[in-house]
Amino acid sequence: MSTSSISLSPISLSIPQHQDTRPKGACVDCKRLKKRCDRASPACTNCAKASRTCEFKDLSEDGLLSPISSAKSIDTLTFGTLLDILITKQRVKEAVTLYFRGVNTWFTIVEKASYERQLDTAWDKLPAEASVLALCMALMARPPNQKSSKIGDTVYHTTKAILGLVQSKAPMSVPLLQAELLVAMYEFSQSMPQQAYLSLGRCLQMTKAFGWHGAVFWAEDRKASMARDLKLYSILWWAIVYLDCLLNVGYQDQTFPMHTAGLEAVSMIPLPENFDQHLASSSPFQLGAQGQEQGFRDSNGDRIEGMIVPEATSAWYLSRVLEQLSDPALPGNVDTKTLSTMIWQHAQDISAAKWRAGDRNAAVGTDLIALMKLNHPGLLGGADPLSLLSDPQAVQRIRVLTTVIHGKAGKIAASEHRLSTGVEAPCWAFAMSYASLLLISHGNGVLQDADWFSRVENLMTSIEKVSKRWIIAARYCETVKIALENRLNGYAQ
C-alpha cells in the first residue's frame, strides 16, 4: 500500500476522566468536627493539615455492625467512641473535671486522684473500662439533650450502647459498676424510671457477684488489711441504696419494688467512715467547741483515704424510714421522735461543716425527705391511724421542714450556675415538690400557715428552674400544679 493512502489526520485519543467514587458529603472527621470539607483528593485540606487519614463513609453503612466489625479491639472501639463524642483529649479532661466539680460532690463514687492519673498516663492505650467511665462522667456532667435526634439524646444512647458492649467483652469490675451507677443516676434524674430501675438492678447483681452480700467479705480482719478497697466498695454499695430509695420515693406512680428492701446487706455492710480508723489520711469529723469548723471536712477528698460520704448515712436513714413505714410492727423499729432527732442532727452537722468541694446538698436534701416521710403520717392521725387528732410534734417538725425547704428553694432559683454545672442535686426537686404537696393539703389546716399559697408558688418556680437541668423536676412540677388546681377548685366549689 502506498503511503499516500495512509491518513495523516490526528488520532483521536480518549483520555479517561478521574471519577470520584467516594460517598457524597463531608469526610468522617469533618463531619465529626463540624467543619466544611472541600473533598480534595487524596485527602481534604482539613485532614491534610492535621495529618489525619481522610475517610469517607457511605450512609448505607450507618448502624452498629460496621464499627463493631471493623474494630481492632473493645479498647479501641470504646476509645474511638469517646473521641467521636468529645473530640480531643483536652475536651475529655474538661468533661471529667466538670464532673468532679459538680456531680461528684454529691454522688461521690469515683476517686478523683487515681482516675485523673490513669487518664494522663494511659491515654494512648486507655482501657475500655476507663473510656466508658469517662463517657458516663461526661453524660452526667452536661445538661440534657445537647445532641438530640429522632431517637432522643444521642449521647445517652451511644453511652448506653457502648457500655453494654464493654460489659459483654470485659470481666466485671469496679469501673464498670461505677459506670452503670452513673447511667442509672442519669436515667433517674432525666425522668426515665424504667431504664433506671433496670440499670440499678444490674448494679445490684454485680455486687452479689463480687461477694459483697456475704458476712465474711466484711470480716474485721479484712477491714484492717483491705481498708482502702473495702471503703470504696462500701461507698458504691450505699450509692446503690441511695439511688434505690430516691427511685422509690421519687416515682411513686410506678410499681417497681425496691431492689435493696429487706436485704441483709443493708444492715450488714458498714458505712464508709467505719474504715477510716484503718486509713492514715483519714481524720474524724470534729466541730469546734463553739461550732466553728476545724478546716475543710473533705480536705483530702481526692483520694479514697480522705473521701467523706455523708450521703451514705442519709441513704441508711431514708431506707430505715421507708422500711418502718412499710412495716410499723417490724422488730427493732425506732420511735418517730428519736429517729427524727437523729436525722435532723445529721443534717445540721453537714450544714455546719466546711466543705472544699460542694456543700453536700444531696445528703441534706435526702435527710429532709426522710424527715417529711417519717412525720407525714402524724399530720393525719398521730401514732394511732384511727385517731383524728394530729401529732403536735410531727406538725411542728413539718412546719420547720417546709420553712427550711422554702428557704433553700429561693437560693436554688437565684443560682443558675449551680444548676447548670450539676452542683445542685436532683433530690431537691422532689423535696420541694413534697413540701408543696404538704402545704397544699395541710397549709390551711393543721400547719396553720397563712402564706402557704405564696410559698407553693415560690416552690413551683424553683422546681421549674431545676427542670432545665434535671428533667425529673418537670414531672414533679406537673404533680404540684394538678394538686394545687384541685385544691383551688375545691375552694371554689
GROMACS .gro file of C-alpha atoms in nm:
model
  493
    1MET     CA    1   0.000   0.000   0.000
    2SER     CA    2   0.133   0.343  -0.088
    3THR     CA    3   0.200   0.598   0.170
    4SER     CA    4  -0.041   0.831   0.002
    5SER     CA    5  -0.326   0.614   0.119
    6ILE     CA    6  -0.233   0.648   0.478
    7SER     CA    7  -0.446   0.901   0.669
    8LEU     CA    8  -0.236   1.161   0.842
    9SER     CA    9  -0.525   1.310   1.039
   10PRO     CA   10  -0.464   1.333   1.411
   11ILE     CA   11  -0.560   1.027   1.611
   12SER     CA   12  -0.846   1.099   1.850
   13LEU     CA   13  -0.737   0.978   2.196
   14SER     CA   14  -0.990   0.930   2.473
   15ILE     CA   15  -0.824   1.044   2.798
   16PRO     CA   16  -1.009   0.887   3.092
   17GLN     CA   17  -1.153   1.144   3.334
   18HIS     CA   18  -1.094   1.086   3.709
   19GLN     CA   19  -1.422   0.975   3.858
   20ASP     CA   20  -1.482   1.040   4.227
   21THR     CA   21  -1.629   0.719   4.358
   22ARG     CA   22  -1.626   0.832   4.719
   23PRO     CA   23  -1.959   0.870   4.901
   24LYS     CA   24  -2.116   1.213   4.881
   25GLY     CA   25  -2.078   1.467   5.159
   26ALA     CA   26  -1.803   1.552   5.403
   27CYS     CA   27  -1.538   1.310   5.522
   28VAL     CA   28  -1.577   1.134   5.857
   29ASP     CA   29  -1.355   1.374   6.055
   30CYS     CA   30  -1.502   1.690   5.904
   31LYS     CA   31  -1.850   1.563   5.993
   32ARG     CA   32  -1.741   1.487   6.346
   33LEU     CA   33  -1.565   1.822   6.388
   34LYS     CA   34  -1.847   2.006   6.208
   35LYS     CA   35  -1.609   2.167   5.957
   36ARG     CA   36  -1.658   2.243   5.587
   37CYS     CA   37  -1.496   1.968   5.378
   38ASP     CA   38  -1.351   2.052   5.035
   39ARG     CA   39  -1.335   1.680   4.940
   40ALA     CA   40  -0.984   1.727   4.794
   41SER     CA   41  -0.802   1.412   4.686
   42PRO     CA   42  -0.629   1.212   4.821
   43ALA     CA   43  -0.715   1.397   5.143
   44CYS     CA   44  -0.927   1.702   5.214
   45THR     CA   45  -0.747   2.017   5.326
   46ASN     CA   46  -0.855   1.984   5.689
   47CYS     CA   47  -0.729   1.627   5.720
   48ALA     CA   48  -0.408   1.704   5.530
   49LYS     CA   49  -0.324   1.992   5.764
   50ALA     CA   50  -0.391   1.776   6.072
   51SER     CA   51  -0.208   1.473   5.923
   52ARG     CA   52  -0.521   1.263   5.963
   53THR     CA   53  -0.639   0.978   5.748
   54CYS     CA   54  -0.918   1.117   5.530
   55GLU     CA   55  -1.204   0.869   5.510
   56PHE     CA   56  -1.548   0.885   5.355
   57LYS     CA   57  -1.835   0.677   5.481
   58ASP     CA   58  -2.140   0.564   5.289
   59LEU     CA   59  -2.461   0.649   5.472
   60SER     CA   60  -2.577   0.299   5.398
   61GLU     CA   61  -2.313   0.180   5.646
   62ASP     CA   62  -2.484   0.358   5.937
   63GLY     CA   63  -2.555   0.122   6.222
   64LEU     CA   64  -2.371  -0.065   6.490
   65LEU     CA   65  -2.250  -0.360   6.283
   66SER     CA   66  -1.995  -0.169   6.073
   67PRO     CA   67  -1.794  -0.005   6.356
   68ILE     CA   68  -1.806  -0.322   6.566
   69SER     CA   69  -1.692  -0.548   6.282
   70SER     CA   70  -1.408  -0.316   6.186
   71ALA     CA   71  -1.284  -0.252   6.541
   72LYS     CA   72  -0.944  -0.394   6.633
   73SER     CA   73  -1.043  -0.445   6.997
   74ILE     CA   74  -1.301  -0.339   7.254
   75ASP     CA   75  -1.043  -0.091   7.388
   76THR     CA   76  -1.002   0.086   7.054
   77LEU     CA   77  -1.377   0.079   6.985
   78THR     CA   78  -1.459   0.237   7.320
   79PHE     CA   79  -1.178   0.492   7.294
   80GLY     CA   80  -1.291   0.580   6.942
   81THR     CA   81  -1.645   0.634   7.067
   82LEU     CA   82  -1.512   0.860   7.342
   83LEU     CA   83  -1.335   1.074   7.080
   84ASP     CA   84  -1.638   1.066   6.850
   85ILE     CA   85  -1.830   1.248   7.123
   86LEU     CA   86  -1.566   1.462   7.294
   87ILE     CA   87  -1.321   1.502   7.000
   88THR     CA   88  -0.991   1.569   7.183
   89LYS     CA   89  -0.801   1.474   7.497
   90GLN     CA   90  -0.840   1.828   7.626
   91ARG     CA   91  -1.219   1.814   7.594
   92VAL     CA   92  -1.228   1.475   7.763
   93LYS     CA   93  -1.029   1.617   8.055
   94GLU     CA   94  -1.259   1.920   8.069
   95ALA     CA   95  -1.566   1.694   8.088
   96VAL     CA   96  -1.408   1.485   8.363
   97THR     CA   97  -1.312   1.799   8.556
   98LEU     CA   98  -1.666   1.932   8.523
   99TYR     CA   99  -1.797   1.603   8.659
  100PHE     CA  100  -1.568   1.611   8.963
  101ARG     CA  101  -1.657   1.975   9.034
  102GLY     CA  102  -2.027   1.910   9.000
  103VAL     CA  103  -2.199   1.573   9.030
  104ASN     CA  104  -1.915   1.401   9.217
  105THR     CA  105  -1.951   1.650   9.504
  106TRP     CA  106  -2.283   1.489   9.597
  107PHE     CA  107  -2.267   1.149   9.423
  108THR     CA  108  -1.912   1.065   9.523
  109ILE     CA  109  -1.834   0.727   9.369
  110VAL     CA  110  -1.507   0.781   9.175
  111GLU     CA  111  -1.166   0.852   9.327
  112LYS     CA  112  -1.051   1.173   9.156
  113ALA     CA  113  -0.675   1.135   9.203
  114SER     CA  114  -0.638   0.782   9.066
  115TYR     CA  115  -0.875   0.833   8.771
  116GLU     CA  116  -0.712   1.156   8.653
  117ARG     CA  117  -0.371   0.992   8.685
  118GLN     CA  118  -0.486   0.699   8.470
  119LEU     CA  119  -0.628   0.937   8.212
  120ASP     CA  120  -0.290   1.111   8.179
  121THR     CA  121  -0.055   0.814   8.191
  122ALA     CA  122  -0.257   0.563   7.987
  123TRP     CA  123  -0.417   0.795   7.732
  124ASP     CA  124  -0.256   0.627   7.431
  125LYS     CA  125  -0.374   0.284   7.548
  126LEU     CA  126  -0.676   0.367   7.758
  127PRO     CA  127  -0.863   0.051   7.871
  128ALA     CA  128  -1.225   0.015   7.767
  129GLU     CA  129  -1.342   0.044   8.130
  130ALA     CA  130  -1.166   0.381   8.170
  131SER     CA  131  -1.302   0.513   7.839
  132VAL     CA  132  -1.660   0.417   7.911
  133LEU     CA  133  -1.634   0.562   8.262
  134ALA     CA  134  -1.523   0.892   8.109
  135LEU     CA  135  -1.825   0.880   7.877
  136CYS     CA  136  -2.057   0.825   8.175
  137MET     CA  137  -1.895   1.111   8.366
  138ALA     CA  138  -1.943   1.339   8.065
  139LEU     CA  139  -2.305   1.224   8.036
  140MET     CA  140  -2.381   1.329   8.394
  141ALA     CA  141  -2.172   1.646   8.376
  142ARG     CA  142  -2.361   1.806   8.088
  143PRO     CA  143  -2.717   1.942   8.064
  144PRO     CA  144  -2.950   1.700   7.881
  145ASN     CA  145  -3.039   1.685   7.512
  146GLN     CA  146  -2.750   1.886   7.372
  147LYS     CA  147  -2.736   1.648   7.076
  148SER     CA  148  -3.085   1.517   7.025
  149SER     CA  149  -3.213   1.314   6.732
  150LYS     CA  150  -3.527   1.132   6.634
  151ILE     CA  151  -3.446   0.857   6.883
  152GLY     CA  152  -3.368   1.101   7.163
  153ASP     CA  153  -3.048   1.206   7.334
  154THR     CA  154  -2.777   1.057   7.111
  155VAL     CA  155  -2.502   1.090   7.371
  156TYR     CA  156  -2.708   0.892   7.621
  157HIS     CA  157  -2.796   0.618   7.371
  158THR     CA  158  -2.436   0.595   7.246
  159THR     CA  159  -2.301   0.574   7.601
  160LYS     CA  160  -2.559   0.312   7.696
  161ALA     CA  161  -2.478   0.105   7.385
  162ILE     CA  162  -2.101   0.114   7.429
  163LEU     CA  163  -2.135   0.029   7.800
  164GLY     CA  164  -2.330  -0.282   7.701
  165LEU     CA  165  -2.060  -0.380   7.452
  166VAL     CA  166  -1.785  -0.338   7.710
  167GLN     CA  167  -1.982  -0.545   7.961
  168SER     CA  168  -2.016  -0.821   7.702
  169LYS     CA  169  -1.639  -0.836   7.646
  170ALA     CA  170  -1.464  -0.728   7.964
  171PRO     CA  171  -1.488  -0.904   8.301
  172MET     CA  172  -1.697  -0.743   8.575
  173SER     CA  173  -1.504  -0.473   8.754
  174VAL     CA  174  -1.545  -0.177   8.988
  175PRO     CA  175  -1.510   0.078   8.700
  176LEU     CA  176  -1.797  -0.093   8.515
  177LEU     CA  177  -2.009  -0.078   8.831
  178GLN     CA  178  -1.927   0.291   8.865
  179ALA     CA  179  -2.020   0.349   8.500
  180GLU     CA  180  -2.351   0.163   8.539
  181LEU     CA  181  -2.429   0.363   8.853
  182LEU     CA  182  -2.373   0.691   8.670
  183VAL     CA  183  -2.602   0.577   8.389
  184ALA     CA  184  -2.867   0.480   8.645
  185MET     CA  185  -2.839   0.821   8.813
  186TYR     CA  186  -2.869   0.990   8.475
  187GLU     CA  187  -3.181   0.790   8.393
  188PHE     CA  188  -3.333   0.866   8.733
  189SER     CA  189  -3.265   1.239   8.708
  190GLN     CA  190  -3.380   1.268   8.345
  191SER     CA  191  -3.719   1.105   8.407
  192MET     CA  192  -3.652   0.754   8.277
  193PRO     CA  193  -3.768   0.539   8.573
  194GLN     CA  194  -3.792   0.207   8.388
  195GLN     CA  195  -3.441   0.238   8.248
  196ALA     CA  196  -3.306   0.350   8.586
  197TYR     CA  197  -3.469   0.053   8.757
  198LEU     CA  198  -3.311  -0.193   8.515
  199SER     CA  199  -2.967  -0.029   8.534
  200LEU     CA  200  -2.980  -0.031   8.913
  201GLY     CA  201  -3.072  -0.398   8.902
  202ARG     CA  202  -2.755  -0.472   8.706
  203CYS     CA  203  -2.557  -0.282   8.969
  204LEU     CA  204  -2.709  -0.496   9.244
  205GLN     CA  205  -2.630  -0.818   9.057
  206MET     CA  206  -2.267  -0.712   9.023
  207THR     CA  207  -2.240  -0.657   9.399
  208LYS     CA  208  -2.369  -1.009   9.453
  209ALA     CA  209  -2.117  -1.146   9.204
  210PHE     CA  210  -1.839  -0.959   9.384
  211GLY     CA  211  -1.936  -1.134   9.708
  212TRP     CA  212  -2.036  -0.819   9.893
  213HIS     CA  213  -2.351  -0.979  10.036
  214GLY     CA  214  -2.156  -1.229  10.246
  215ALA     CA  215  -2.066  -1.157  10.607
  216VAL     CA  216  -1.713  -1.298  10.562
  217PHE     CA  217  -1.637  -1.034  10.299
  218TRP     CA  218  -1.668  -0.762  10.567
  219ALA     CA  219  -1.491  -0.951  10.847
  220GLU     CA  220  -1.288  -0.747  11.097
  221ASP     CA  221  -0.951  -0.881  10.984
  222ARG     CA  222  -1.028  -0.777  10.625
  223LYS     CA  223  -1.126  -0.428  10.739
  224ALA     CA  224  -0.772  -0.374  10.863
  225SER     CA  225  -0.585  -0.538  10.576
  226MET     CA  226  -0.809  -0.415  10.291
  227ALA     CA  227  -0.944  -0.090  10.436
  228ARG     CA  228  -0.890   0.113  10.119
  229ASP     CA  229  -1.065  -0.131   9.887
  230LEU     CA  230  -1.346  -0.207  10.130
  231LYS     CA  231  -1.415   0.161  10.186
  232LEU     CA  232  -1.462   0.210   9.810
  233TYR     CA  233  -1.691  -0.094   9.794
  234SER     CA  234  -1.892   0.043  10.086
  235ILE     CA  235  -1.923   0.380   9.911
  236LEU     CA  236  -2.056   0.211   9.598
  237TRP     CA  237  -2.298  -0.009   9.793
  238TRP     CA  238  -2.453   0.286   9.975
  239ALA     CA  239  -2.471   0.479   9.648
  240ILE     CA  240  -2.690   0.194   9.520
  241VAL     CA  241  -2.910   0.212   9.832
  242TYR     CA  242  -2.927   0.591   9.798
  243LEU     CA  243  -3.045   0.575   9.437
  244ASP     CA  244  -3.282   0.286   9.511
  245CYS     CA  245  -3.452   0.492   9.783
  246LEU     CA  246  -3.481   0.800   9.563
  247LEU     CA  247  -3.622   0.590   9.281
  248ASN     CA  248  -3.884   0.456   9.521
  249VAL     CA  249  -3.997   0.789   9.667
  250GLY     CA  250  -3.945   0.991   9.350
  251TYR     CA  251  -4.160   0.776   9.122
  252GLN     CA  252  -4.449   0.674   9.344
  253ASP     CA  253  -4.673   0.626   9.041
  254GLN     CA  254  -4.452   0.335   8.933
  255THR     CA  255  -4.492  -0.020   9.062
  256PHE     CA  256  -4.128  -0.121   9.072
  257PRO     CA  257  -4.031  -0.286   9.402
  258MET     CA  258  -3.715  -0.166   9.574
  259HIS     CA  259  -3.403  -0.365   9.492
  260THR     CA  260  -3.250  -0.334   9.839
  261ALA     CA  261  -3.559  -0.357  10.063
  262GLY     CA  262  -3.526  -0.639  10.315
  263LEU     CA  263  -3.174  -0.734  10.210
  264GLU     CA  264  -2.948  -0.835  10.495
  265ALA     CA  265  -2.667  -0.645  10.323
  266VAL     CA  266  -2.838  -0.314  10.408
  267SER     CA  267  -2.773  -0.371  10.777
  268MET     CA  268  -2.454  -0.577  10.733
  269ILE     CA  269  -2.237  -0.363  10.504
  270PRO     CA  270  -2.062  -0.094  10.713
  271LEU     CA  271  -2.086   0.274  10.631
  272PRO     CA  272  -1.770   0.417  10.466
  273GLU     CA  273  -1.649   0.605  10.776
  274ASN     CA  274  -1.612   0.274  10.961
  275PHE     CA  275  -1.292   0.211  10.763
  276ASP     CA  276  -1.130   0.546  10.835
  277GLN     CA  277  -0.965   0.426  11.156
  278HIS     CA  278  -0.751   0.193  10.942
  279LEU     CA  279  -0.652   0.464  10.692
  280ALA     CA  280  -0.366   0.702  10.768
  281SER     CA  281  -0.506   1.005  10.584
  282SER     CA  282  -0.846   0.996  10.749
  283SER     CA  283  -0.947   1.206  11.045
  284PRO     CA  284  -1.269   1.204  11.246
  285PHE     CA  285  -1.533   1.470  11.188
  286GLN     CA  286  -1.491   1.728  11.464
  287LEU     CA  287  -1.653   2.065  11.519
  288GLY     CA  288  -1.502   2.325  11.746
  289ALA     CA  289  -1.644   2.393  12.090
  290GLN     CA  290  -1.836   2.694  11.960
  291GLY     CA  291  -1.942   2.520  11.640
  292GLN     CA  292  -1.651   2.662  11.441
  293GLU     CA  293  -1.512   2.430  11.176
  294GLN     CA  294  -1.159   2.299  11.214
  295GLY     CA  295  -1.062   2.327  10.845
  296PHE     CA  296  -1.229   2.159  10.550
  297ARG     CA  297  -1.414   1.840  10.623
  298ASP     CA  298  -1.309   1.697  10.286
  299SER     CA  299  -0.959   1.844  10.261
  300ASN     CA  300  -0.823   1.506  10.141
  301GLY     CA  301  -1.129   1.415   9.939
  302ASP     CA  302  -0.943   1.349   9.612
  303ARG     CA  303  -0.825   1.012   9.747
  304ILE     CA  304  -1.014   0.719   9.897
  305GLU     CA  305  -0.845   0.770  10.233
  306GLY     CA  306  -0.999   1.114  10.272
  307MET     CA  307  -1.330   1.071  10.089
  308ILE     CA  308  -1.627   1.178  10.302
  309VAL     CA  309  -1.966   1.046  10.201
  310PRO     CA  310  -2.248   1.177  10.423
  311GLU     CA  311  -2.492   1.066  10.151
  312ALA     CA  312  -2.427   0.708  10.264
  313THR     CA  313  -2.562   0.786  10.612
  314SER     CA  314  -2.854   0.975  10.457
  315ALA     CA  315  -2.927   0.669  10.244
  316TRP     CA  316  -2.925   0.450  10.555
  317TYR     CA  317  -3.170   0.684  10.729
  318LEU     CA  318  -3.407   0.704  10.431
  319SER     CA  319  -3.401   0.325  10.381
  320ARG     CA  320  -3.474   0.285  10.751
  321VAL     CA  321  -3.769   0.525  10.733
  322LEU     CA  322  -3.916   0.351  10.427
  323GLU     CA  323  -3.876   0.013  10.597
  324GLN     CA  324  -4.052   0.130  10.914
  325LEU     CA  325  -4.337   0.290  10.719
  326SER     CA  326  -4.388  -0.029  10.519
  327ASP     CA  327  -4.400  -0.240  10.838
  328PRO     CA  328  -4.470  -0.042  11.158
  329ALA     CA  329  -4.458  -0.365  11.362
  330LEU     CA  330  -4.107  -0.457  11.245
  331PRO     CA  331  -3.882  -0.560  11.537
  332GLY     CA  332  -3.615  -0.300  11.607
  333ASN     CA  333  -3.813  -0.005  11.476
  334VAL     CA  334  -3.709   0.328  11.627
  335ASP     CA  335  -3.980   0.565  11.754
  336THR     CA  336  -4.053   0.865  11.534
  337LYS     CA  337  -3.921   1.124  11.779
  338THR     CA  338  -3.585   0.953  11.833
  339LEU     CA  339  -3.529   0.877  11.465
  340SER     CA  340  -3.632   1.232  11.369
  341THR     CA  341  -3.381   1.375  11.616
  342MET     CA  342  -3.102   1.156  11.476
  343ILE     CA  343  -3.174   1.252  11.114
  344TRP     CA  344  -3.212   1.622  11.194
  345GLN     CA  345  -2.881   1.621  11.383
  346HIS     CA  346  -2.710   1.459  11.085
  347ALA     CA  347  -2.846   1.728  10.852
  348GLN     CA  348  -2.732   2.003  11.090
  349ASP     CA  349  -2.382   1.853  11.118
  350ILE     CA  350  -2.346   1.851  10.740
  351SER     CA  351  -2.470   2.210  10.711
  352ALA     CA  352  -2.235   2.327  10.988
  353ALA     CA  353  -1.926   2.167  10.832
  354LYS     CA  354  -1.693   2.349  10.594
  355TRP     CA  355  -1.664   2.173  10.258
  356ARG     CA  356  -1.395   2.227   9.997
  357ALA     CA  357  -1.592   2.058   9.717
  358GLY     CA  358  -1.961   2.147   9.708
  359ASP     CA  359  -2.184   2.164  10.013
  360ARG     CA  360  -2.315   1.803  10.024
  361ASN     CA  361  -2.663   1.933   9.946
  362ALA     CA  362  -2.778   1.586   9.836
  363ALA     CA  363  -2.723   1.447  10.186
  364VAL     CA  364  -2.915   1.735  10.345
  365GLY     CA  365  -3.195   1.711  10.089
  366THR     CA  366  -3.225   1.336  10.142
  367ASP     CA  367  -3.237   1.384  10.521
  368LEU     CA  368  -3.522   1.633  10.480
  369ILE     CA  369  -3.709   1.392  10.253
  370ALA     CA  370  -3.669   1.118  10.517
  371LEU     CA  371  -3.800   1.354  10.788
  372MET     CA  372  -4.104   1.453  10.582
  373LYS     CA  373  -4.179   1.089  10.506
  374LEU     CA  374  -4.140   0.992  10.871
  375ASN     CA  375  -4.358   1.273  11.011
  376HIS     CA  376  -4.621   1.297  10.737
  377PRO     CA  377  -4.847   1.033  10.899
  378GLY     CA  378  -4.851   1.246  11.215
  379LEU     CA  379  -5.042   1.517  11.030
  380LEU     CA  380  -5.324   1.275  10.967
  381GLY     CA  381  -5.373   1.089  11.293
  382GLY     CA  382  -5.066   1.079  11.508
  383ALA     CA  383  -4.929   0.743  11.615
  384ASP     CA  384  -5.278   0.591  11.608
  385PRO     CA  385  -5.401   0.557  11.249
  386LEU     CA  386  -5.763   0.552  11.376
  387SER     CA  387  -5.723   0.882  11.557
  388LEU     CA  388  -5.848   1.206  11.401
  389LEU     CA  389  -5.604   1.412  11.607
  390SER     CA  390  -5.269   1.513  11.462
  391ASP     CA  391  -4.941   1.465  11.644
  392PRO     CA  392  -4.828   1.812  11.768
  393GLN     CA  393  -4.460   1.719  11.743
  394ALA     CA  394  -4.498   1.594  11.388
  395VAL     CA  395  -4.688   1.912  11.296
  396GLN     CA  396  -4.409   2.129  11.434
  397ARG     CA  397  -4.141   1.929  11.253
  398ILE     CA  398  -4.325   1.960  10.921
  399ARG     CA  399  -4.360   2.336  10.976
  400VAL     CA  400  -3.984   2.364  11.026
  401LEU     CA  401  -3.910   2.140  10.727
  402THR     CA  402  -4.133   2.332  10.485
  403THR     CA  403  -3.975   2.659  10.603
  404VAL     CA  404  -3.621   2.526  10.553
  405ILE     CA  405  -3.703   2.386  10.209
  406HIS     CA  406  -3.875   2.709  10.106
  407GLY     CA  407  -3.559   2.898  10.201
  408LYS     CA  408  -3.344   2.659  10.002
  409ALA     CA  409  -3.576   2.700   9.702
  410GLY     CA  410  -3.502   3.072   9.694
  411LYS     CA  411  -3.128   3.002   9.681
  412ILE     CA  412  -3.175   2.747   9.403
  413ALA     CA  413  -3.376   2.992   9.195
  414ALA     CA  414  -3.102   3.254   9.233
  415SER     CA  415  -2.814   3.031   9.125
  416GLU     CA  416  -2.827   2.930   8.761
  417HIS     CA  417  -2.458   2.838   8.769
  418ARG     CA  418  -2.502   2.574   9.040
  419LEU     CA  419  -2.778   2.413   8.837
  420SER     CA  420  -2.600   2.422   8.501
  421THR     CA  421  -2.281   2.269   8.644
  422GLY     CA  422  -2.468   1.993   8.825
  423VAL     CA  423  -2.370   2.106   9.176
  424GLU     CA  424  -2.735   2.109   9.283
  425ALA     CA  425  -2.860   1.753   9.334
  426PRO     CA  426  -3.186   1.638   9.170
  427CYS     CA  427  -3.327   1.514   9.503
  428TRP     CA  428  -3.409   1.876   9.587
  429ALA     CA  429  -3.671   1.878   9.313
  430PHE     CA  430  -3.858   1.603   9.498
  431ALA     CA  431  -3.801   1.768   9.838
  432MET     CA  432  -3.957   2.092   9.707
  433SER     CA  433  -4.248   1.911   9.544
  434TYR     CA  434  -4.314   1.708   9.861
  435ALA     CA  435  -4.310   2.026  10.073
  436SER     CA  436  -4.550   2.185   9.821
  437LEU     CA  437  -4.794   1.894   9.844
  438LEU     CA  438  -4.785   1.907  10.224
  439LEU     CA  439  -4.862   2.280  10.216
  440ILE     CA  440  -5.142   2.231   9.962
  441SER     CA  441  -5.301   1.958  10.172
  442HIS     CA  442  -5.239   2.091  10.523
  443GLY     CA  443  -5.117   2.452  10.495
  444ASN     CA  444  -5.459   2.597  10.574
  445GLY     CA  445  -5.529   2.316  10.820
  446VAL     CA  446  -5.308   2.166  11.089
  447LEU     CA  447  -4.996   2.352  10.969
  448GLN     CA  448  -5.176   2.688  11.011
  449ASP     CA  449  -4.957   2.854  10.750
  450ALA     CA  450  -5.124   3.175  10.630
  451ASP     CA  451  -4.865   3.208  10.350
  452TRP     CA  452  -4.898   2.854  10.219
  453PHE     CA  453  -5.021   2.962   9.874
  454SER     CA  454  -4.735   3.206   9.805
  455ARG     CA  455  -4.486   2.951   9.935
  456VAL     CA  456  -4.619   2.690   9.694
  457GLU     CA  457  -4.589   2.938   9.407
  458ASN     CA  458  -4.227   3.010   9.500
  459LEU     CA  459  -4.150   2.640   9.529
  460MET     CA  460  -4.303   2.573   9.187
  461THR     CA  461  -4.087   2.847   9.033
  462SER     CA  462  -3.776   2.683   9.171
  463ILE     CA  463  -3.884   2.335   9.059
  464GLU     CA  464  -3.934   2.468   8.706
  465LYS     CA  465  -3.581   2.609   8.707
  466VAL     CA  466  -3.442   2.276   8.825
  467SER     CA  467  -3.620   2.102   8.536
  468LYS     CA  468  -3.386   2.274   8.291
  469ARG     CA  469  -3.102   2.065   8.434
  470TRP     CA  470  -3.282   1.761   8.575
  471ILE     CA  471  -3.587   1.669   8.366
  472ILE     CA  472  -3.741   1.473   8.652
  473ALA     CA  473  -3.830   1.809   8.810
  474ALA     CA  474  -4.080   1.875   8.529
  475ARG     CA  475  -4.265   1.563   8.639
  476TYR     CA  476  -4.282   1.687   8.997
  477CYS     CA  477  -4.388   2.035   8.887
  478GLU     CA  478  -4.683   1.893   8.695
  479THR     CA  479  -4.789   1.690   9.000
  480VAL     CA  480  -4.784   2.004   9.217
  481LYS     CA  481  -4.980   2.203   8.957
  482ILE     CA  482  -5.254   1.941   8.943
  483ALA     CA  483  -5.275   1.921   9.323
  484LEU     CA  484  -5.292   2.299   9.353
  485GLU     CA  485  -5.563   2.328   9.086
  486ASN     CA  486  -5.767   2.059   9.258
  487ARG     CA  487  -5.729   2.237   9.590
  488LEU     CA  488  -5.831   2.574   9.450
  489ASN     CA  489  -6.123   2.423   9.262
  490GLY     CA  490  -6.230   2.267   9.590
  491TYR     CA  491  -6.233   2.611   9.750
  492ALA     CA  492  -6.434   2.750   9.458
  493GLN     CA  493  -6.698   2.483   9.499
   0.00000   0.00000   0.00000
